[in-house]
Amino acid sequence: MNDFFEYAIKSGIALSVFYLFYWLVLRNNTNFRINRMVLMFSLTASMLLPAIAALFRIKSIPGMVLDINFSVPQVPLPVATDLSNNTNAGFGWNMSRIFTAIYLAGAIIVMARLVYQAIYLHAVSRLSKITEHEGFKLVTLDTDMIPFSYFNRIFIPEGRIEKGSLESVIRHEKSHLRQGHYVDLFLIQIISVLQWFNPFVWLFEKSVKEVHEYLADEEVLQSGTNIGNYQAILVNQALGGPVFLLTNQFNQSLIKKRIMMMKNVKSPKRAGYRALLLIPLFAVLLLLFSNPPLISQTGSHEIVVKGTVCDYYTKDPIVGANIIIKNKNIGTVCDTLGRYEIIVTGSEDELVFTFMGYKTQVMPVGKNSTINVNLEPDIMAIEFGQEKKESLNTEKRENDKQEHSGGGFVFTETLPSFSGGNTVLQKFIQDNIKYPAEARKKGTEGTVLVLFVIDKDGKIRSAPQIIRGLSPDLDKEAIRITVLTEGHWTPGNQGGRPVATTVTMPIEFKMK
């Protein structure tokens, strides 16, 4: 849904810009056909621009990129991330769902209104008298409505219009049908379902209907109808019935404007050339909406790199895996699907992929805009009653997102390490761990995940926390053995300096 919201916002911005262009440049132009083309081009282009920008990556210049991104943001490393604060994450998740619900509710209401009107008009048509009139269907209504046209049908209220005026009214509605104005209305109503939250879409609808009326009036007058008599007919129609979004109507709300437009001197043909300004405006919006390799002020090319991080063996996504730009204080983390996105400053950059319990992997960016990585597990298993044995644990971390606390960097170029390496750490655990009798009696086995912070001096900061446990006695033993490792850690490193780092250590309890 995030991609759709990005599309909706970008298309809404384009819709707003195009309407402001029409209002400022062409609103008073009496070349109504040009105005109609500009309005319909603007509506169509607004819907297509974000999609075109996504298909074609166009090189841009500094300060000219409008990149609306709903993915996991990049995080500047100098600010420590406190993993105990899950309030904002939950709030963001809830707000996303709330916005989605509000948007869908609005779209459904607008669509329901359009469907209702279409059904109503169809029902009215079936219950009314229909006659053929010069290739169109003339529907005579017994209700108090104002005349209107809908697709190939002209609706005329019986007894409301004087016989002397009827021909001019029908000619007006026929001009709507001949010029295909219903196609414009159908398009703008579909767009209004998608852009119901955007006030400019309703301004577009109003302007399109105004231009339709001007074009219909123009055709009627060009047929030889007396302008004074025709204006009198408009005034007589100033009071009427309900207004329909799907129809072209002999609209009383535009009477004054229409009469004034009939008196205005026609704009010279060269005034229509101003519509050509749409071309550079379209190009600028396309440039702004493109999400290309950017050109920074230093001249280096910034590249958006995307991809996934998964377990080497199971291919399951690794939630929260760390991606760092080597030797720089910029990084990001994977989302719940193992996806990431990060901007590097050049093809010479290298990405460092790390996650506790997996071997660190370094990947050069090169010319790649997509880098998918499979990290190899590096988790120790202790089998009680046997000699030390190092094995790979590929158990899926289904509960890694449980609430826990931290206080240090959640990703660094180099993770903390136990003095002597994993083999020494494994032996240390084996020599000191005590399998609780109750757990042994019940045959409880599995892996406990312990989260703790190793500060820049290699010491364990605050009390370790269980983020995935097995039983109270096994969890307690896992914390005890973690505390015993105090003083044997080498701190994590970022940018050539030691930093406090939040790590997760798996301790596996396994019976013989």
Tab-separated table of N, CA, C and O in Angstrom, residues 370-423:
chain	number	residue	atom	x	y	z
A	370	THR	N	20.661	-3.136	-7.187
A	370	THR	CA	19.999	-4.156	-6.361
A	370	THR	C	21.046	-5.144	-5.871
A	370	THR	O	21.777	-5.732	-6.675
A	371	ILE	N	21.134	-5.316	-4.556
A	371	ILE	CA	22.075	-6.268	-3.968
A	371	ILE	C	21.313	-7.126	-2.970
A	371	ILE	O	20.869	-6.635	-1.929
A	372	ASN	N	21.147	-8.388	-3.295
A	372	ASN	CA	20.510	-9.346	-2.395
A	372	ASN	C	21.595	-10.192	-1.727
A	372	ASN	O	22.502	-10.679	-2.407
A	373	VAL	N	21.484	-10.364	-0.428
A	373	VAL	CA	22.542	-11.034	0.329
A	373	VAL	C	21.950	-12.170	1.150
A	373	VAL	O	20.875	-12.025	1.744
A	374	ASN	N	22.645	-13.304	1.166
A	374	ASN	CA	22.300	-14.424	2.035
A	374	ASN	C	23.414	-14.590	3.071
A	374	ASN	O	24.547	-14.924	2.715
A	375	LEU	N	23.105	-14.306	4.331
A	375	LEU	CA	24.102	-14.395	5.394
A	375	LEU	C	24.175	-15.818	5.933
A	375	LEU	O	23.149	-16.461	6.164
A	376	GLU	N	25.409	-16.273	6.159
A	376	GLU	CA	25.620	-17.623	6.670
A	376	GLU	C	25.565	-17.615	8.191
A	376	GLU	O	26.230	-16.807	8.839
A	377	PRO	N	24.746	-18.475	8.788
A	377	PRO	CA	24.631	-18.513	10.253
A	377	PRO	C	25.979	-18.821	10.908
A	377	PRO	O	26.806	-19.529	10.365
A	378	ASP	N	26.170	-18.273	12.098
A	378	ASP	CA	27.402	-18.498	12.850
A	378	ASP	C	27.033	-18.581	14.324
A	378	ASP	O	27.497	-17.804	15.150
A	379	ILE	N	26.154	-19.526	14.633
A	379	ILE	CA	25.637	-19.673	15.997
A	379	ILE	C	26.171	-20.954	16.613
A	379	ILE	O	26.186	-22.004	15.982
A	380	MET	N	26.593	-20.875	17.857
A	380	MET	CA	27.156	-22.033	18.548
A	380	MET	C	26.067	-22.845	19.225
A	380	MET	O	25.067	-22.307	19.670
A	381	ALA	N	26.267	-24.128	19.300
A	381	ALA	CA	25.343	-25.016	20.009
A	381	ALA	C	26.124	-25.822	21.027
A	381	ALA	O	27.181	-26.352	20.717
A	382	ILE	N	25.616	-25.892	22.256
A	382	ILE	CA	26.262	-26.669	23.309
A	382	ILE	C	25.459	-27.943	23.532
A	382	ILE	O	24.266	-27.883	23.821
A	383	GLU	N	26.071	-29.099	23.373
A	383	GLU	CA	25.401	-30.374	23.632
A	383	GLU	C	25.955	-30.932	24.942
A	383	GLU	O	27.111	-31.351	25.008
A	384	PHE	N	25.165	-30.914	25.970
A	384	PHE	CA	25.635	-31.330	27.284
A	384	PHE	C	25.880	-32.839	27.311
A	384	PHE	O	25.126	-33.616	26.745
A	385	GLY	N	26.978	-33.205	27.978
A	385	GLY	CA	27.329	-34.612	28.083
A	385	GLY	C	28.246	-35.057	26.968
A	385	GLY	O	28.665	-36.210	26.947
A	386	GLN	N	28.570	-34.150	26.012
A	386	GLN	CA	29.472	-34.495	24.918
A	386	GLN	C	30.630	-33.517	24.912
A	386	GLN	O	30.662	-32.533	25.634
A	387	GLU	N	31.622	-33.819	24.061
A	387	GLU	CA	32.735	-32.892	23.884
A	387	GLU	C	32.204	-31.633	23.204
A	387	GLU	O	31.135	-31.619	22.612
A	388	LYS	N	32.966	-30.555	23.270
A	388	LYS	CA	32.530	-29.312	22.637
A	388	LYS	C	32.310	-29.560	21.153
A	388	LYS	O	33.036	-30.290	20.493
A	389	LYS	N	31.281	-28.958	20.630
A	389	LYS	CA	30.934	-29.158	19.233
A	389	LYS	C	30.348	-27.863	18.695
A	389	LYS	O	29.459	-27.282	19.307
A	390	GLU	N	30.859	-27.422	17.578
A	390	GLU	CA	30.356	-26.197	16.956
A	390	GLU	C	29.434	-26.586	15.815
A	390	GLU	O	29.799	-27.367	14.952
A	391	SER	N	28.191	-26.102	15.843
A	391	SER	CA	27.248	-26.431	14.788
A	391	SER	C	26.484	-25.182	14.374
A	391	SER	O	26.514	-24.171	15.060
A	392	LEU	N	25.810	-25.297	13.266
A	392	LEU	CA	25.047	-24.169	12.735
A	392	LEU	C	23.597	-24.302	13.153
A	392	LEU	O	22.982	-25.343	12.960
A	393	ASN	N	23.061	-23.251	13.721
A	393	ASN	CA	21.665	-23.240	14.102
A	393	ASN	C	20.912	-22.348	13.136
A	393	ASN	O	21.133	-21.153	13.096
A	394	THR	N	20.038	-22.924	12.343
A	394	THR	CA	19.312	-22.152	11.332
A	394	THR	C	17.854	-21.966	11.710
A	394	THR	O	17.003	-21.761	10.859
A	395	GLU	N	17.580	-22.083	13.011
A	395	GLU	CA	16.201	-21.933	13.472
A	395	GLU	C	15.681	-20.534	13.144
A	395	GLU	O	16.358	-19.532	13.362
A	396	LYS	N	14.495	-20.471	12.615
A	396	LYS	CA	13.895	-19.187	12.234
A	396	LYS	C	13.579	-18.352	13.470
A	396	LYS	O	13.034	-18.838	14.441
A	397	ARG	N	13.918	-17.048	13.408
A	397	ARG	CA	13.667	-16.160	14.534
A	397	ARG	C	12.258	-15.580	14.410
A	397	ARG	O	12.070	-14.501	13.895
A	398	GLU	N	11.282	-16.313	14.923
A	398	GLU	CA	9.912	-15.876	14.754
A	398	GLU	C	9.535	-14.801	15.765
A	398	GLU	O	8.611	-14.026	15.534
A	399	ASN	N	10.238	-14.777	16.895
A	399	ASN	CA	9.834	-13.844	17.946
A	399	ASN	C	10.872	-12.766	18.205
A	399	ASN	O	10.917	-12.182	19.279
A	400	ASP	N	11.709	-12.493	17.205
A	400	ASP	CA	12.768	-11.508	17.416
A	400	ASP	C	12.221	-10.110	17.642
A	400	ASP	O	12.932	-9.234	18.109
A	401	LYS	N	10.958	-9.908	17.264
A	401	LYS	CA	10.420	-8.561	17.371
A	401	LYS	C	9.782	-8.291	18.724
A	401	LYS	O	9.144	-7.260	18.902
A	402	GLN	N	9.953	-9.207	19.699
A	402	GLN	CA	9.381	-8.990	21.022
A	402	GLN	C	10.051	-7.791	21.684
A	402	GLN	O	11.155	-7.395	21.357
A	403	GLU	N	9.337	-7.259	22.642
A	403	GLU	CA	9.837	-6.050	23.286
A	403	GLU	C	11.127	-6.327	24.057
A	403	GLU	O	11.252	-7.300	24.770
A	404	HIS	N	12.096	-5.463	23.867
A	404	HIS	CA	13.369	-5.605	24.553
A	404	HIS	C	14.004	-4.232	24.698
A	404	HIS	O	13.532	-3.255	24.163
A	405	SER	N	15.094	-4.175	25.445
A	405	SER	CA	15.754	-2.898	25.692
A	405	SER	C	17.177	-2.938	25.201
A	405	SER	O	17.772	-3.973	25.037
A	406	GLY	N	17.712	-1.756	24.948
A	406	GLY	CA	19.080	-1.691	24.458
A	406	GLY	C	19.756	-0.459	24.987
A	406	GLY	O	19.821	-0.242	26.164
A	407	GLY	N	20.257	0.389	24.129
A	407	GLY	CA	20.900	1.610	24.567
A	407	GLY	C	22.136	1.922	23.776
A	407	GLY	O	22.736	2.960	23.973
A	408	GLY	N	22.567	1.050	22.872
A	408	GLY	CA	23.734	1.319	22.046
A	408	GLY	C	23.372	1.292	20.590
A	408	GLY	O	22.210	1.207	20.221
A	409	PHE	N	24.387	1.378	19.713
A	409	PHE	CA	24.143	1.272	18.292
A	409	PHE	C	23.566	-0.102	17.975
A	409	PHE	O	24.018	-1.112	18.507
A	410	VAL	N	22.563	-0.126	17.106
A	410	VAL	CA	22.016	-1.418	16.714
A	410	VAL	C	22.719	-1.955	15.473
A	410	VAL	O	22.479	-3.078	15.064
A	411	PHE	N	23.574	-1.133	14.827
A	411	PHE	CA	24.383	-1.644	13.735
A	411	PHE	C	25.689	-0.881	13.669
A	411	PHE	O	25.742	0.331	13.854
A	412	THR	N	26.764	-1.607	13.449
A	412	THR	CA	28.099	-1.041	13.318
A	412	THR	C	28.850	-1.805	12.249
A	412	THR	O	28.441	-2.895	11.840
A	413	GLU	N	29.950	-1.233	11.811
A	413	GLU	CA	30.761	-1.916	10.791
A	413	GLU	C	31.338	-3.218	11.329
A	413	GLU	O	31.382	-4.228	10.628
A	414	THR	N	31.770	-3.197	12.587
A	414	THR	CA	32.336	-4.395	13.203
A	414	THR	C	31.590	-4.680	14.500
A	414	THR	O	31.518	-3.818	15.378
A	415	LEU	N	31.017	-5.882	14.611
A	415	LEU	CA	30.294	-6.244	15.819
A	415	LEU	C	31.265	-6.600	16.943
A	415	LEU	O	32.418	-6.966	16.691
A	416	PRO	N	30.808	-6.503	18.189
A	416	PRO	CA	31.663	-6.946	19.296
A	416	PRO	C	32.033	-8.421	19.123
A	416	PRO	O	31.269	-9.213	18.559
A	417	SER	N	33.194	-8.794	19.635
A	417	SER	CA	33.642	-10.189	19.523
A	417	SER	C	34.218	-10.651	20.850
A	417	SER	O	34.758	-9.859	21.622
A	418	PHE	N	34.085	-11.947	21.097
A	418	PHE	CA	34.624	-12.545	22.311
A	418	PHE	C	36.118	-12.779	22.117
A	418	PHE	O	36.558	-13.227	21.050
A	419	SER	N	36.904	-12.478	23.144
A	419	SER	CA	38.358	-12.624	23.042
A	419	SER	C	38.718	-14.067	22.707
A	419	SER	O	38.361	-14.985	23.444
A	420	GLY	N	39.384	-14.271	21.610
A	420	GLY	CA	39.764	-15.607	21.179
A	420	GLY	C	38.831	-16.194	20.145
A	420	GLY	O	39.111	-17.251	19.574
A	421	GLY	N	37.666	-15.524	19.925
A	421	GLY	CA	36.763	-15.983	18.887
A	421	GLY	C	35.638	-16.869	19.407
A	421	GLY	O	35.503	-17.138	20.608
A	422	ASN	N	34.839	-17.360	18.479
A	422	ASN	CA	33.659	-18.147	18.831
A	422	ASN	C	33.997	-19.476	19.500
A	422	ASN	O	33.269	-19.953	20.374
A	423	THR	N	35.091	-20.080	19.078
A	423	THR	CA	35.473	-21.367	19.676
A	423	THR	C	35.775	-21.209	21.155
A	423	THR	O	35.356	-22.022	21.990
